[in-house]
Amino acid sequence: MANHSQLGFQDASSPIMEELIEFHDHALMVALAICSLVLYLLTLMLLEKLSSNTVDAQEVELIWTILPAIVLILLALPSLQILYMMDEIDEPDLTLKAIGHQWYWSYEYTDFKDLSFDSYMIPTTDLPQGHFRLLEVDHRIVIPMESPIRIIITADDVLHSWAVPTLGVKTDAIPGRLNQTSFITTRPGVFYGQCSEICGANHSFMPIVVESTPLKHFEAWSSLLSS
Amino acid sequence: MAGEGDSEPEKSFKLLGFLDVKNVPCARESVLYGSVGSLVVGLGHFLATSKYLHLLHLPVCLFVKIKSFIFSVSPCRVRRSCDFAVGGFICTMLGYWFYCRYNLAQQRIRQRMLKEGMRNKMLFEGSSFDPEKNQTGNERSNS
């Protein structure tokens, strides 16, 4: 989860998020170069006298056509690479369904057994000491770590959005439509997210908690749930 | 997730308010090399376009050299040298950035292959898929 006053990304817990963070750093470096150039040109213009003698500027027009094209290519190529990487679907080990309601999420594991449960936010008054306000839920999603997971997202009533920043996942939950996304968690842990599409009065109070565990713990949990 | 008792997170230094040079890999080196590159290119252009360039080769005292350079300075030459310095900064910074990120990407790929190899070694140890077992078998058959 994010620390207080955190502006930057959370640490990545999936390969896609690692790539997104790298691309973000790359884009910022290009932005720094452009800002330096613009700041220098602004300074020059403030220091020099204005002139109306210019009738022809072929060279500078060539430069300010070619240079932005190069910048766009520098940004577009890695961006497209990540875009296609996000659309790759490996053979998923597990398929999970997430359904958005006003104002909670429900999850279904239907690969092997019919497991389903609702996930409500724990109100602040009932929150145990040391837990995170507005982020904890009564039933977390548990998934095996380092396994490709496919998640199918939809909604029951209005638009919602299933988002977990540290996994690099944000997918709209649209009534009457199934949206599919996939991810792999690179490490065990508990990952928090929140609904990311305005959906009513309690839009801010329907968090998502994903718990990534080793496979044997996941199996133990699913056996417990099904019994 | 930050827990209680963790040390304070490393403070960041954001260049122009957005680029965190301390925590972004290769950023600090890129900016530093870019600065050096801009100095070299700017100063190099300034010296190369000096009227008194030939004085560099003569055994003239340093004071005379500096005096000559100062009086040969024209605003246009300074401005052009600054242009070259800024261009040098951008080109050096971006050039080193791409070089460093390429090496970093290769290193990460090697780390992933190593991790995968170590996991497979543990998984396949003793089985027919164990490459060490196959290798030992080949050595025995060759001897």
mmCIF file of C-alpha atoms in Angstrom, chain B:
data_model
loop_
_atom_site.group_PDB
_atom_site.id
_atom_site.type_symbol
_atom_site.label_atom_id
_atom_site.label_comp_id
_atom_site.label_asym_id
_atom_site.label_seq_id
_atom_site.Cartn_x
_atom_site.Cartn_y
_atom_site.Cartn_z
ATOM 1 C CA MET B 1 4.280 -2.368 3.028
ATOM 2 C CA ALA B 2 5.957 -0.126 5.636
ATOM 3 C CA GLY B 3 5.709 -1.545 9.097
ATOM 4 C CA GLU B 4 6.380 -0.089 12.500
ATOM 5 C CA GLY B 5 10.024 0.073 13.437
ATOM 6 C CA ASP B 6 11.249 0.342 9.832
ATOM 7 C CA SER B 7 13.979 2.912 9.216
ATOM 8 C CA GLU B 8 12.926 6.152 7.565
ATOM 9 C CA PRO B 9 12.668 5.737 3.776
ATOM 10 C CA GLU B 10 15.581 7.182 1.817
ATOM 11 C CA LYS B 11 14.928 10.840 0.991
ATOM 12 C CA SER B 12 14.579 11.650 -2.683
ATOM 13 C CA PHE B 13 16.080 14.529 -4.626
ATOM 14 C CA LYS B 14 13.868 15.548 -7.527
ATOM 15 C CA LEU B 15 15.502 17.393 -10.372
ATOM 16 C CA LEU B 16 13.178 20.089 -11.747
ATOM 17 C CA GLY B 17 10.665 18.795 -9.229
ATOM 18 C CA PHE B 18 9.905 15.496 -10.940
ATOM 19 C CA LEU B 19 12.948 13.311 -11.680
ATOM 20 C CA ASP B 20 14.076 11.450 -8.571
ATOM 21 C CA VAL B 21 17.797 11.131 -9.317
ATOM 22 C CA LYS B 22 18.537 9.235 -6.107
ATOM 23 C CA ASN B 23 16.120 6.364 -6.518
ATOM 24 C CA VAL B 24 15.875 5.988 -10.293
ATOM 25 C CA PRO B 25 18.630 3.673 -11.598
ATOM 26 C CA CYS B 26 21.046 5.397 -14.035
ATOM 27 C CA ALA B 27 19.463 8.864 -13.514
ATOM 28 C CA ARG B 28 22.194 10.311 -11.318
ATOM 29 C CA GLU B 29 24.997 9.135 -13.593
ATOM 30 C CA SER B 30 23.170 10.389 -16.678
ATOM 31 C CA VAL B 31 22.759 13.885 -15.245
ATOM 32 C CA LEU B 32 26.359 14.004 -14.028
ATOM 33 C CA TYR B 33 27.809 12.781 -17.300
ATOM 34 C CA GLY B 34 25.489 15.182 -19.104
ATOM 35 C CA SER B 35 26.859 18.073 -17.055
ATOM 36 C CA VAL B 36 30.437 17.065 -17.800
ATOM 37 C CA GLY B 37 29.579 16.624 -21.462
ATOM 38 C CA SER B 38 28.005 20.072 -21.627
ATOM 39 C CA LEU B 39 31.105 21.637 -20.043
ATOM 40 C CA VAL B 40 33.419 19.828 -22.431
ATOM 41 C CA VAL B 41 31.403 20.632 -25.543
ATOM 42 C CA GLY B 42 30.682 24.244 -24.574
ATOM 43 C CA LEU B 43 34.202 25.011 -23.502
ATOM 44 C CA GLY B 44 35.637 23.098 -26.419
ATOM 45 C CA HIS B 45 33.575 25.082 -28.904
ATOM 46 C CA PHE B 46 34.511 28.328 -27.174
ATOM 47 C CA LEU B 47 38.205 27.528 -27.309
ATOM 48 C CA ALA B 48 38.050 26.148 -30.838
ATOM 49 C CA THR B 49 36.454 29.336 -32.182
ATOM 50 C CA SER B 50 38.929 31.608 -30.410
ATOM 51 C CA LYS B 51 40.939 34.057 -32.568
ATOM 52 C CA TYR B 52 43.927 33.471 -30.352
ATOM 53 C CA LEU B 53 43.869 29.698 -30.619
ATOM 54 C CA HIS B 54 47.431 29.711 -31.928
ATOM 55 C CA LEU B 55 48.556 31.160 -28.569
ATOM 56 C CA LEU B 56 47.834 27.817 -26.960
ATOM 57 C CA HIS B 57 50.788 26.373 -28.791
ATOM 58 C CA LEU B 58 53.247 29.139 -27.824
ATOM 59 C CA PRO B 59 55.109 29.199 -24.558
ATOM 60 C CA VAL B 60 53.343 32.453 -23.555
ATOM 61 C CA CYS B 61 52.678 33.090 -19.925
ATOM 62 C CA LEU B 62 49.271 32.132 -18.603
ATOM 63 C CA PHE B 63 48.288 35.698 -17.758
ATOM 64 C CA VAL B 64 48.790 36.872 -21.335
ATOM 65 C CA LYS B 65 46.797 33.928 -22.627
ATOM 66 C CA ILE B 66 43.848 34.622 -20.357
ATOM 67 C CA LYS B 67 43.957 38.348 -21.170
ATOM 68 C CA SER B 68 43.898 37.573 -24.879
ATOM 69 C CA PHE B 69 40.962 35.210 -24.536
ATOM 70 C CA ILE B 70 38.934 37.706 -22.542
ATOM 71 C CA PHE B 71 39.384 40.475 -25.082
ATOM 72 C CA SER B 72 38.557 38.140 -27.952
ATOM 73 C CA VAL B 73 35.185 37.228 -26.488
ATOM 74 C CA SER B 74 32.196 38.293 -28.510
ATOM 75 C CA PRO B 75 28.615 37.868 -27.284
ATOM 76 C CA CYS B 76 27.743 35.907 -30.401
ATOM 77 C CA ARG B 77 30.491 33.372 -29.731
ATOM 78 C CA VAL B 78 29.421 32.996 -26.120
ATOM 79 C CA ARG B 79 25.838 32.464 -27.154
ATOM 80 C CA ARG B 80 26.833 29.876 -29.744
ATOM 81 C CA SER B 81 29.004 28.065 -27.184
ATOM 82 C CA CYS B 82 26.090 28.018 -24.751
ATOM 83 C CA ASP B 83 23.921 26.516 -27.478
ATOM 84 C CA PHE B 84 26.502 23.815 -27.993
ATOM 85 C CA ALA B 85 26.746 23.277 -24.241
ATOM 86 C CA VAL B 86 23.009 22.704 -23.918
ATOM 87 C CA GLY B 87 23.034 20.412 -26.936
ATOM 88 C CA GLY B 88 25.977 18.541 -25.450
ATOM 89 C CA PHE B 89 24.168 18.195 -22.140
ATOM 90 C CA ILE B 90 21.058 16.715 -23.751
ATOM 91 C CA CYS B 91 22.934 14.395 -26.101
ATOM 92 C CA THR B 92 25.363 13.125 -23.449
ATOM 93 C CA MET B 93 22.657 12.685 -20.848
ATOM 94 C CA LEU B 94 20.327 10.778 -23.169
ATOM 95 C CA GLY B 95 23.192 8.829 -24.714
ATOM 96 C CA TYR B 96 24.439 7.571 -21.345
ATOM 97 C CA TRP B 97 20.857 6.959 -20.226
ATOM 98 C CA PHE B 98 20.163 4.569 -23.121
ATOM 99 C CA TYR B 99 23.489 2.826 -22.657
ATOM 100 C CA CYS B 100 22.959 2.358 -18.897
ATOM 101 C CA ARG B 101 19.331 1.220 -19.249
ATOM 102 C CA TYR B 102 20.284 -1.270 -21.938
ATOM 103 C CA ASN B 103 22.924 -2.766 -19.641
ATOM 104 C CA LEU B 104 20.446 -2.777 -16.769
ATOM 105 C CA ALA B 105 17.858 -4.595 -18.880
ATOM 106 C CA GLN B 106 20.439 -7.214 -19.887
ATOM 107 C CA GLN B 107 21.433 -7.651 -16.237
ATOM 108 C CA ARG B 108 17.796 -8.177 -15.246
ATOM 109 C CA ILE B 109 17.319 -10.768 -17.962
ATOM 110 C CA ARG B 110 20.424 -12.611 -16.738
ATOM 111 C CA GLN B 111 19.088 -12.460 -13.164
ATOM 112 C CA ARG B 112 15.772 -13.953 -14.269
ATOM 113 C CA MET B 113 17.520 -16.729 -16.177
ATOM 114 C CA LEU B 114 19.696 -17.440 -13.153
ATOM 115 C CA LYS B 115 16.683 -17.543 -10.859
ATOM 116 C CA GLU B 116 14.829 -19.831 -13.244
ATOM 117 C CA GLY B 117 17.897 -22.048 -13.566
ATOM 118 C CA MET B 118 18.307 -22.303 -9.798
ATOM 119 C CA ARG B 119 14.636 -23.174 -9.372
ATOM 120 C CA ASN B 120 14.828 -25.803 -12.113
ATOM 121 C CA LYS B 121 17.981 -27.225 -10.575
ATOM 122 C CA MET B 122 16.197 -27.767 -7.273
ATOM 123 C CA LEU B 123 13.122 -29.105 -9.041
ATOM 124 C CA PHE B 124 14.895 -31.509 -11.362
ATOM 125 C CA GLU B 125 17.755 -32.586 -9.110
ATOM 126 C CA GLY B 126 18.139 -36.337 -9.260
ATOM 127 C CA SER B 127 15.499 -36.775 -11.971
ATOM 128 C CA SER B 128 15.988 -37.553 -15.626
ATOM 129 C CA PHE B 129 15.728 -33.818 -16.420
ATOM 130 C CA ASP B 130 18.746 -32.944 -14.265
ATOM 131 C CA PRO B 131 21.343 -31.481 -16.663
ATOM 132 C CA GLU B 132 24.179 -32.323 -14.251
ATOM 133 C CA LYS B 133 23.129 -35.962 -14.207
ATOM 134 C CA ASN B 134 23.046 -36.053 -18.012
ATOM 135 C CA GLN B 135 26.427 -34.345 -18.147
ATOM 136 C CA THR B 136 27.953 -36.810 -15.701
ATOM 137 C CA GLY B 137 26.478 -39.645 -17.734
ATOM 138 C CA ASN B 138 28.094 -38.296 -20.914
ATOM 139 C CA GLU B 139 31.454 -37.928 -19.192
ATOM 140 C CA ARG B 140 31.283 -41.548 -18.053
ATOM 141 C CA SER B 141 30.393 -42.768 -21.530
ATOM 142 C CA ASN B 142 33.237 -40.714 -23.077
ATOM 143 C CA SER B 143 35.903 -41.961 -20.657
#
